[in-house]
Amino acid sequence: MNKNYIVPSEWSIIENGFDADNVEASESLFSIGNGSMGQRANFEEDYSGKTFQGSYIGGIYYPDKTRVGWWKNGYPEYFAKVLNAPNWIGIHIKINGTTFDLNTCKISDFKRELNMKEGWLSRSFTAEIPSGEKVEVTTKRFVSVEINEVGAIEYSVKAVNFSGAIEFAPYVDSGIMNEDTNYDEFFWEILEVIDGDNNACILSKTLKTEFHVATAMQVSFAINNKEVSATKETSKEEKKITHTYKLQVLEGDVATIYKYASYTSSMNYEIADLVEASFLNVEKAANLGFNALLASQIKSWDEIWKTADIVIEGDVKAQQGIRFNIFQLNQTYMGTDARLNIGPKGFTGEKYGGSTYWDTEAYCIPFYMATKDQSVAKNLLKYRYNQLDKAIENAEKLGFTNGAALYPMVTMNGEECHNEWEITFEEIHRNGAMIYGIYNYVNYTQDFAYIPEFGLEVMIAIARFWHQRANYSAAKDKYVILGVTGPNEYENNINNNYYTNYLAKWCIEYTVECLNKVKEDYKEDFDRVIEKANLTAEETYEWLKVSDNMYFPYSEEHNVYLQQDGFLDKELIPTDKLEASQRPINQKWSWDRILRSCYIKQADTLQGMYLFEDRFSKEELERHFDFYEPITVHESSLSPCVHSILAASIDRMPKAYEMYLRTSRLDLDDYNHEVHEGCHITSMAGTWMAVVQGFGGMRVWQDGILAFNPQIPEEWKSYSFTINFRGNTIKVYKSQTECKFFNESENEIKLIVDNKEIILTPSVEVVL
Ligand code: BGC
């Protein structure tokens, strides 16, 4: 059974009633972030029940020594862990001397809300502590988008049935462990614990990577909304600093603590300046005050929603789902820092410890291209360009030569840090996504200049990889690619994975096409790149032999491309014959049983058809969809969105809608029973694509024309979205009866809608 406790609401994620069993799931779902840092929705006060504490800073990682049973040559030395950073939210609270801990209280009227419109998290509840005192608590917390090193908390306690002492003991704690350490090691060294008047700071550094981080706090108090001063007692420990303040209250009084906190890191400052910068941040925040900071937070999110929002009328759960996805994507990555990327769990958990997967290129780029300035997607591409040398080194470690590059499956700094052989060595299709990302960007933005300037070097190195990775099969008189894992990770060490072979062929062809164009139009860049890469025309002819003669497994009987050699030896039993008790199979079955089964984790052959849809006829798409979808278990978050888009494009709206709900509410309804580990951030971009590309039918065809083919699920009254397209803003609205386009820019825009050309004049609504 999937969980279903989130209250439907258009702009908020809401939990009513306290259930200790939901605490860890809610900690993921109610996470907050600002693209630079973020954290799980842990309680500020002590909690002795089950919890997974997590606070993370973009780009700060630890290379945790690889742990495997049996070492294989070529394994990376380490697995990069997104580091659980010092805790700045903590406030120990005592009511008349008794520790306040929800795990020991009688709780009523518990409500937790993540307000996505305004970017804050709150809780309110009444609690009776074991000694009989009753309190009403309200809290609000956010991490500021505007001052992206700062977070703020407002925490109020009303003394309902007593007069006495409420003790607030705010602290900074650097003694935080990652949940997923390989050797149970502590990853931080504490350098300094600094006490101030109403503030404190801890300077710590990560072991090995030596990132330095200063975590500061500053507090103030109010009783019944009037500022009061309080006397503090300091307790300084090796890894923690706590300030304890006792406020005397009368029955009915409300005591409030405001806690401002800041992370500053050596990614942005000289080490010697970190502590001061952190202190300055909290001072600035405290001077502005909670309400002013909150007002600017609301403004920042208002700006984000202007281009990012998708409005769905007539289906609250679908509306909540899409906004949750858009909100989390923005919380994870705002696009302002080219050193950062989009981790599959964002700032909501630690699994998938590395930061960057193929997910970025295959799933996330379209969302950022259409909802933000073009420079954001370019930053994402440049992230890979900057890591080309490491990708070449990575390929060299595996025996490739001549500047061939294999981009990592998981990375923080360009080095591979995934260490399961079937993924590290075999899931090489990821290399194809690197070029696809460039193609997609250039096609969408028409910024072809990116290719001569940066992209071409990446493309040459990847084409070299495919050329070397394929081998000639005399038996088939074709080129084959052996021993791979496709996107479907429920098959390993297979031969001729359709998706991988298709991408390899396409990568070579596209690289050669771009080489020719750059030679024609960007002669200087061409000469520079050719010299740097030491590339000859002869070498490209060798590449083309591989792409021209690539082998693709095909079944005459079913008239479909096969996912891999031998696929038809499997017993093809559709998933609707699988008992519910057996799912998800990755939690119920042995790995051996999974590998032997026909079940597909995520779109694989269909992933290729999705990326290159214009190369397949509708009948072909239908045939392949009907063959593969019934045996797909969608146990990767990246699966339902692709199926939703394909289903819409072959006019299967009920299926498209079913898959849409699954992708958009994957975490909210915990379909895969794992939300407590964190949210699936990268697939959220797929949810956005499911509306815009799926229902909206948006495509940018190779001739550069923007096309739509809007359809609407029966369950909805209407939906609308906005996209940035080459500097223009276009609004699309679709209801059950009409379809409207509005051009918010100053230029005329040509569109193809339902195969007919229309011209959008600025500020004139076109109704179809
Ligand atoms: C998927 C991969 C994906 C990774 C991170 C895995 O479950 O199979 O394709 O890259 O999750 O999202």
Short mmCIF file of C-alpha atoms in Angstrom, two decimals, residues 101-490:
data_model
loop_
_atom_site.label_atom_id
_atom_site.label_comp_id
_atom_site.label_asym_id
_atom_site.label_seq_id
_atom_site.Cartn_x
_atom_site.Cartn_y
_atom_site.Cartn_z
CA ASP A 101 9.93 15.88 23.02
CA LEU A 102 6.95 15.06 20.82
CA ASN A 103 7.71 11.37 21.24
CA THR A 104 6.72 11.62 24.93
CA CYS A 105 3.80 14.04 24.63
CA LYS A 106 0.06 13.74 24.08
CA ILE A 107 -0.38 15.65 20.82
CA SER A 108 -3.48 17.16 19.30
CA ASP A 109 -4.29 19.43 16.33
CA PHE A 110 -0.94 18.67 14.72
CA LYS A 111 -0.53 20.35 11.37
CA ARG A 112 2.54 20.61 9.22
CA GLU A 113 2.54 22.77 6.10
CA LEU A 114 5.03 23.38 3.35
CA ASN A 115 3.84 26.51 1.63
CA MET A 116 5.17 26.25 -1.92
CA LYS A 117 3.85 29.59 -3.08
CA GLU A 118 5.86 31.44 -0.46
CA GLY A 119 8.67 29.02 0.30
CA TRP A 120 8.31 28.24 4.00
CA LEU A 121 7.66 25.31 6.32
CA SER A 122 5.48 25.48 9.43
CA ARG A 123 4.06 23.33 12.22
CA SER A 124 1.34 23.96 14.75
CA PHE A 125 0.06 21.66 17.49
CA THR A 126 -0.99 21.36 21.09
CA ALA A 127 1.08 19.07 23.29
CA GLU A 128 0.79 17.90 26.85
CA ILE A 129 4.12 16.93 28.33
CA PRO A 130 4.38 13.99 30.80
CA SER A 131 4.38 16.35 33.83
CA GLY A 132 0.98 17.75 32.75
CA GLU A 133 1.89 21.15 31.29
CA LYS A 134 0.09 21.94 28.05
CA VAL A 135 1.63 24.08 25.32
CA GLU A 136 0.49 25.34 21.96
CA VAL A 137 3.38 25.49 19.53
CA THR A 138 3.69 27.25 16.19
CA THR A 139 6.88 27.24 14.13
CA LYS A 140 7.90 28.66 10.80
CA ARG A 141 11.20 28.17 9.02
CA PHE A 142 12.76 28.83 5.63
CA VAL A 143 16.07 29.05 3.84
CA SER A 144 16.31 32.37 2.14
CA VAL A 145 16.43 32.52 -1.65
CA GLU A 146 17.66 36.09 -1.60
CA ILE A 147 20.43 35.71 0.98
CA ASN A 148 21.22 32.16 0.01
CA GLU A 149 23.53 31.45 2.94
CA VAL A 150 20.88 32.20 5.54
CA GLY A 151 18.03 30.36 7.22
CA ALA A 152 15.52 31.62 9.78
CA ILE A 153 13.23 30.09 12.38
CA GLU A 154 10.35 31.52 14.38
CA TYR A 155 9.39 29.17 17.21
CA SER A 156 6.55 30.11 19.60
CA VAL A 157 5.33 28.30 22.69
CA LYS A 158 2.12 29.28 24.46
CA ALA A 159 1.81 28.29 28.11
CA VAL A 160 -1.75 26.98 28.04
CA ASN A 161 -2.30 25.79 31.61
CA PHE A 162 0.70 26.87 33.63
CA SER A 163 2.94 29.69 34.70
CA GLY A 164 6.64 29.01 35.00
CA ALA A 165 9.78 28.66 32.95
CA ILE A 166 10.20 27.96 29.27
CA GLU A 167 13.80 27.22 28.50
CA PHE A 168 15.10 27.65 24.95
CA ALA A 169 18.57 26.29 24.25
CA PRO A 170 19.49 27.00 20.62
CA TYR A 171 22.63 25.27 19.42
CA VAL A 172 24.91 24.56 16.51
CA ASP A 173 25.99 20.95 16.37
CA SER A 174 28.83 19.78 14.15
CA GLY A 175 28.79 16.24 15.44
CA ILE A 176 26.62 15.11 12.54
CA MET A 177 27.15 11.78 10.80
CA ASN A 178 26.01 10.78 7.35
CA GLU A 179 23.40 8.00 7.39
CA ASP A 180 25.24 6.29 4.57
CA THR A 181 28.88 6.15 5.65
CA ASN A 182 30.80 3.20 4.26
CA TYR A 183 32.93 2.70 7.37
CA ASP A 184 30.90 4.52 10.04
CA GLU A 185 33.41 7.33 9.95
CA PHE A 186 32.92 10.94 10.95
CA PHE A 187 33.63 13.19 7.97
CA TRP A 188 34.28 16.53 9.68
CA GLU A 189 37.10 17.95 11.72
CA ILE A 190 36.06 20.69 14.12
CA LEU A 191 38.52 23.57 14.03
CA GLU A 192 37.00 26.22 16.28
CA VAL A 193 33.95 26.66 18.48
CA ILE A 194 33.38 30.39 18.93
CA ASP A 195 31.09 31.93 21.51
CA GLY A 196 29.64 35.43 21.08
CA ASP A 197 27.12 37.56 22.96
CA ASN A 198 23.89 36.41 21.39
CA ASN A 199 25.62 34.48 18.67
CA ALA A 200 27.98 31.57 18.17
CA CYS A 201 29.80 29.84 15.35
CA ILE A 202 31.57 26.58 14.61
CA LEU A 203 34.28 26.37 12.00
CA SER A 204 34.76 22.88 10.68
CA LYS A 205 36.40 21.29 7.71
CA THR A 206 35.69 18.14 5.79
CA LEU A 207 38.31 15.45 5.96
CA LYS A 208 40.16 14.75 2.69
CA THR A 209 38.32 17.33 0.56
CA GLU A 210 39.10 20.10 3.07
CA PHE A 211 36.01 22.16 2.43
CA HIS A 212 35.81 24.65 5.29
CA VAL A 213 32.39 25.61 6.59
CA ALA A 214 31.41 28.15 9.22
CA THR A 215 27.99 27.62 10.77
CA ALA A 216 26.74 30.56 12.79
CA MET A 217 23.60 31.31 14.77
CA GLN A 218 22.12 34.39 16.39
CA VAL A 219 18.92 34.54 18.42
CA SER A 220 16.41 36.97 19.84
CA PHE A 221 13.25 36.58 21.92
CA ALA A 222 9.76 37.94 22.36
CA ILE A 223 6.97 37.43 24.83
CA ASN A 224 3.50 38.12 23.47
CA ASN A 225 5.16 39.63 20.39
CA LYS A 226 7.21 42.13 22.41
CA GLU A 227 10.92 41.81 22.15
CA VAL A 228 12.54 40.79 25.44
CA SER A 229 16.11 40.20 26.39
CA ALA A 230 17.21 37.07 28.17
CA THR A 231 20.35 35.99 29.94
CA LYS A 232 22.27 33.19 28.40
CA GLU A 233 24.39 30.39 29.74
CA THR A 234 26.89 28.89 27.35
CA SER A 235 27.84 25.28 27.14
CA LYS A 236 30.74 24.61 24.83
CA GLU A 237 31.51 21.05 23.83
CA GLU A 238 34.03 19.65 21.39
CA LYS A 239 31.59 19.68 18.46
CA LYS A 240 28.65 21.68 19.72
CA ILE A 241 27.81 25.01 21.23
CA THR A 242 24.58 25.66 23.12
CA HIS A 243 23.17 28.86 24.59
CA THR A 244 20.52 28.34 27.24
CA TYR A 245 17.93 31.04 28.01
CA LYS A 246 15.17 30.78 30.58
CA LEU A 247 12.03 32.87 30.00
CA GLN A 248 9.46 33.23 32.80
CA VAL A 249 5.90 33.13 31.50
CA LEU A 250 2.43 33.46 32.96
CA GLU A 251 -0.43 31.23 31.94
CA GLY A 252 -1.57 32.30 28.45
CA ASP A 253 1.75 33.95 27.51
CA VAL A 254 3.44 33.15 24.21
CA ALA A 255 7.22 32.94 24.27
CA THR A 256 9.00 33.13 20.94
CA ILE A 257 12.56 32.48 19.89
CA TYR A 258 13.89 33.76 16.56
CA LYS A 259 16.91 31.86 15.38
CA TYR A 260 18.93 33.01 12.38
CA ALA A 261 21.64 30.82 10.98
CA SER A 262 24.18 30.85 8.22
CA TYR A 263 26.52 28.54 6.38
CA THR A 264 29.50 30.07 4.67
CA SER A 265 31.94 27.80 2.89
CA SER A 266 35.39 27.90 1.34
CA MET A 267 33.72 27.42 -2.05
CA ASN A 268 32.87 31.13 -1.82
CA TYR A 269 35.27 32.71 0.69
CA GLU A 270 38.87 32.72 1.82
CA ILE A 271 39.14 30.38 4.78
CA ALA A 272 40.30 33.20 7.04
CA ASP A 273 37.10 35.16 6.30
CA LEU A 274 34.56 32.41 6.83
CA VAL A 275 33.69 32.96 10.47
CA GLU A 276 33.31 36.69 10.09
CA ALA A 277 31.19 36.26 6.98
CA SER A 278 28.93 33.84 8.78
CA PHE A 279 28.57 36.16 11.77
CA LEU A 280 27.82 39.06 9.42
CA ASN A 281 25.14 37.02 7.71
CA VAL A 282 23.28 36.22 10.91
CA GLU A 283 23.64 39.77 12.12
CA LYS A 284 22.21 41.07 8.86
CA ALA A 285 19.34 38.60 9.05
CA ALA A 286 18.61 39.46 12.69
CA ASN A 287 18.67 43.18 11.93
CA LEU A 288 16.23 42.71 9.09
CA GLY A 289 14.09 40.55 11.33
CA PHE A 290 12.05 37.44 10.63
CA ASN A 291 9.11 39.18 9.01
CA ALA A 292 11.19 41.25 6.60
CA LEU A 293 13.18 38.18 5.59
CA LEU A 294 9.96 36.29 5.08
CA ALA A 295 8.53 39.10 2.95
CA SER A 296 11.56 38.93 0.67
CA GLN A 297 11.24 35.14 0.56
CA ILE A 298 7.66 35.48 -0.64
CA LYS A 299 8.78 37.92 -3.33
CA SER A 300 11.56 35.62 -4.52
CA TRP A 301 9.20 32.68 -4.88
CA ASP A 302 6.64 34.86 -6.59
CA GLU A 303 9.24 35.64 -9.26
CA ILE A 304 10.10 31.95 -9.68
CA TRP A 305 6.46 30.95 -10.05
CA LYS A 306 5.83 33.58 -12.72
CA THR A 307 7.51 31.44 -15.35
CA ALA A 308 7.57 28.07 -13.65
CA ASP A 309 3.97 27.55 -12.59
CA ILE A 310 1.60 25.10 -14.20
CA VAL A 311 -2.03 25.67 -13.30
CA ILE A 312 -4.40 22.70 -13.38
CA GLU A 313 -8.09 23.36 -12.80
CA GLY A 314 -10.50 20.70 -11.65
CA ASP A 315 -8.07 18.26 -10.03
CA VAL A 316 -6.50 19.37 -6.77
CA LYS A 317 -4.26 16.33 -6.40
CA ALA A 318 -2.80 16.80 -9.87
CA GLN A 319 -2.31 20.51 -9.16
CA GLN A 320 -0.58 19.82 -5.88
CA GLY A 321 1.56 17.14 -7.55
CA ILE A 322 2.88 19.34 -10.34
CA ARG A 323 3.58 22.28 -8.04
CA PHE A 324 5.40 20.02 -5.61
CA ASN A 325 7.65 18.86 -8.45
CA ILE A 326 8.34 22.35 -9.72
CA PHE A 327 8.95 23.63 -6.19
CA GLN A 328 11.41 20.87 -5.34
CA LEU A 329 13.33 21.33 -8.61
CA ASN A 330 13.79 24.99 -7.81
CA GLN A 331 14.72 24.26 -4.23
CA THR A 332 17.44 21.95 -5.54
CA TYR A 333 18.93 23.98 -8.35
CA MET A 334 18.38 27.61 -9.24
CA GLY A 335 20.99 27.74 -11.97
CA THR A 336 23.02 30.57 -10.53
CA ASP A 337 26.20 28.59 -9.82
CA ALA A 338 27.85 26.62 -12.64
CA ARG A 339 29.72 24.45 -10.11
CA LEU A 340 26.48 22.93 -8.85
CA ASN A 341 24.20 20.39 -10.41
CA ILE A 342 20.99 18.51 -9.72
CA GLY A 343 21.44 15.57 -7.38
CA PRO A 344 18.76 12.89 -7.72
CA LYS A 345 17.79 13.42 -4.08
CA GLY A 346 18.57 17.14 -3.99
CA PHE A 347 18.83 18.30 -0.39
CA THR A 348 16.25 15.80 0.83
CA GLY A 349 18.38 12.72 1.52
CA GLU A 350 21.70 10.98 1.01
CA LYS A 351 21.12 7.93 -1.16
CA TYR A 352 22.60 8.35 -4.63
CA GLY A 353 25.36 10.13 -2.70
CA GLY A 354 27.00 11.65 -5.75
CA SER A 355 25.63 14.83 -7.14
CA THR A 356 25.28 14.39 -10.84
CA TYR A 357 23.81 11.57 -12.94
CA TRP A 358 22.76 11.28 -16.57
CA ASP A 359 19.40 12.43 -15.18
CA THR A 360 20.53 16.04 -15.66
CA GLU A 361 21.00 15.78 -19.41
CA ALA A 362 18.27 13.24 -20.12
CA TYR A 363 15.56 14.73 -17.91
CA CYS A 364 16.30 18.08 -16.32
CA ILE A 365 17.60 20.32 -19.09
CA PRO A 366 14.21 20.85 -20.79
CA PHE A 367 12.65 22.12 -17.55
CA TYR A 368 15.42 24.61 -16.88
CA MET A 369 15.53 25.73 -20.52
CA ALA A 370 11.85 26.51 -20.60
CA THR A 371 11.35 28.00 -17.14
CA LYS A 372 14.54 29.98 -16.66
CA ASP A 373 16.97 32.08 -18.58
CA GLN A 374 18.89 30.26 -21.32
CA SER A 375 22.13 30.72 -19.35
CA VAL A 376 20.94 28.22 -16.76
CA ALA A 377 20.84 25.29 -19.18
CA LYS A 378 24.15 26.46 -20.61
CA ASN A 379 25.65 26.32 -17.12
CA LEU A 380 24.51 22.73 -16.84
CA LEU A 381 26.23 21.88 -20.12
CA LYS A 382 29.38 23.71 -19.15
CA TYR A 383 29.54 21.70 -15.96
CA ARG A 384 30.30 18.68 -18.18
CA TYR A 385 32.60 20.61 -20.48
CA ASN A 386 34.66 21.59 -17.44
CA GLN A 387 34.92 17.93 -16.50
CA LEU A 388 36.02 16.62 -19.90
CA ASP A 389 39.61 15.93 -18.80
CA LYS A 390 38.37 13.78 -15.97
CA ALA A 391 36.03 11.89 -18.32
CA ILE A 392 39.04 11.18 -20.57
CA GLU A 393 41.03 10.00 -17.53
CA ASN A 394 38.13 7.83 -16.53
CA ALA A 395 38.07 6.16 -19.94
CA GLU A 396 41.85 5.71 -19.83
CA LYS A 397 41.54 3.85 -16.54
CA LEU A 398 39.25 1.42 -18.32
CA GLY A 399 41.67 0.93 -21.21
CA PHE A 400 40.41 3.44 -23.78
CA THR A 401 42.89 5.59 -25.65
CA ASN A 402 43.30 8.56 -27.94
CA GLY A 403 41.24 11.04 -25.94
CA ALA A 404 38.11 8.89 -25.70
CA ALA A 405 35.90 10.02 -22.83
CA LEU A 406 33.55 8.12 -20.59
CA TYR A 407 31.56 10.46 -18.41
CA PRO A 408 30.88 9.14 -14.94
CA MET A 409 27.61 7.60 -13.85
CA VAL A 410 27.85 9.54 -10.60
CA THR A 411 30.08 12.45 -9.93
CA MET A 412 30.84 15.43 -7.79
CA ASN A 413 33.95 16.76 -9.49
CA GLY A 414 34.16 14.84 -12.75
CA GLU A 415 35.61 11.69 -11.26
CA GLU A 416 33.56 8.53 -11.36
CA CYS A 417 32.40 7.55 -7.93
CA HIS A 418 29.91 4.79 -8.48
CA ASN A 419 31.23 1.38 -7.67
CA GLU A 420 28.86 -1.34 -8.70
CA TRP A 421 30.49 -3.00 -11.67
CA GLU A 422 27.27 -3.36 -13.65
CA ILE A 423 26.69 0.36 -13.43
CA THR A 424 30.19 1.87 -13.31
CA PHE A 425 31.57 -0.17 -16.19
CA GLU A 426 28.46 -1.13 -18.06
CA GLU A 427 25.88 1.61 -17.91
CA ILE A 428 27.73 3.45 -20.61
CA HIS A 429 24.61 4.79 -22.31
CA ARG A 430 25.07 7.82 -20.02
CA ASN A 431 27.72 9.04 -22.42
CA GLY A 432 25.04 9.41 -25.08
CA ALA A 433 22.99 11.70 -22.83
CA MET A 434 25.92 14.13 -22.67
CA ILE A 435 25.68 14.76 -26.41
CA TYR A 436 21.90 14.58 -26.37
CA GLY A 437 21.89 17.40 -23.79
CA ILE A 438 23.95 19.56 -26.14
CA TYR A 439 21.73 18.70 -29.11
CA ASN A 440 18.60 19.43 -27.12
CA TYR A 441 19.94 22.78 -25.92
CA VAL A 442 21.09 23.90 -29.35
CA ASN A 443 17.86 22.79 -30.94
CA TYR A 444 15.76 24.61 -28.36
CA THR A 445 17.79 27.79 -28.08
CA GLN A 446 19.39 27.98 -31.54
CA ASP A 447 22.62 28.84 -29.72
CA PHE A 448 24.71 26.79 -32.15
CA ALA A 449 27.77 28.82 -31.11
CA TYR A 450 27.90 26.65 -27.99
CA ILE A 451 29.12 23.76 -30.13
CA PRO A 452 32.25 25.34 -31.64
CA GLU A 453 33.01 27.07 -28.37
CA PHE A 454 32.57 24.14 -25.96
CA GLY A 455 30.39 21.27 -27.14
CA LEU A 456 32.44 19.92 -29.99
CA GLU A 457 35.37 18.85 -27.81
CA VAL A 458 33.01 16.84 -25.65
CA MET A 459 31.38 15.32 -28.71
CA ILE A 460 34.65 14.26 -30.33
CA ALA A 461 35.80 12.57 -27.14
CA ILE A 462 32.51 10.70 -26.79
CA ALA A 463 32.43 9.67 -30.46
CA ARG A 464 35.90 8.23 -29.93
CA PHE A 465 34.62 6.27 -27.00
CA TRP A 466 31.77 4.70 -28.98
CA HIS A 467 34.06 3.89 -31.85
CA GLN A 468 36.40 2.03 -29.52
CA ARG A 469 33.68 0.44 -27.40
CA ALA A 470 31.89 -1.15 -30.35
CA ASN A 471 33.47 -4.14 -32.06
CA TYR A 472 33.00 -5.78 -35.41
CA SER A 473 31.13 -9.07 -35.27
CA ALA A 474 32.09 -11.31 -38.18
CA ALA A 475 29.10 -13.52 -37.43
CA LYS A 476 26.72 -10.60 -37.88
CA ASP A 477 28.80 -8.54 -40.28
CA LYS A 478 27.81 -5.59 -38.10
CA TYR A 479 29.19 -3.58 -35.22
CA VAL A 480 28.01 -4.71 -31.82
CA ILE A 481 28.30 -3.34 -28.31
CA LEU A 482 28.75 -6.10 -25.77
CA GLY A 483 28.53 -6.34 -22.01
CA VAL A 484 26.40 -3.36 -21.12
CA THR A 485 23.59 -2.37 -18.80
CA GLY A 486 20.93 -0.27 -20.46
CA PRO A 487 18.73 2.26 -18.67
CA ASN A 488 16.82 -0.81 -17.43
CA GLU A 489 19.04 -1.77 -14.53
CA TYR A 490 17.12 -5.02 -14.03
#
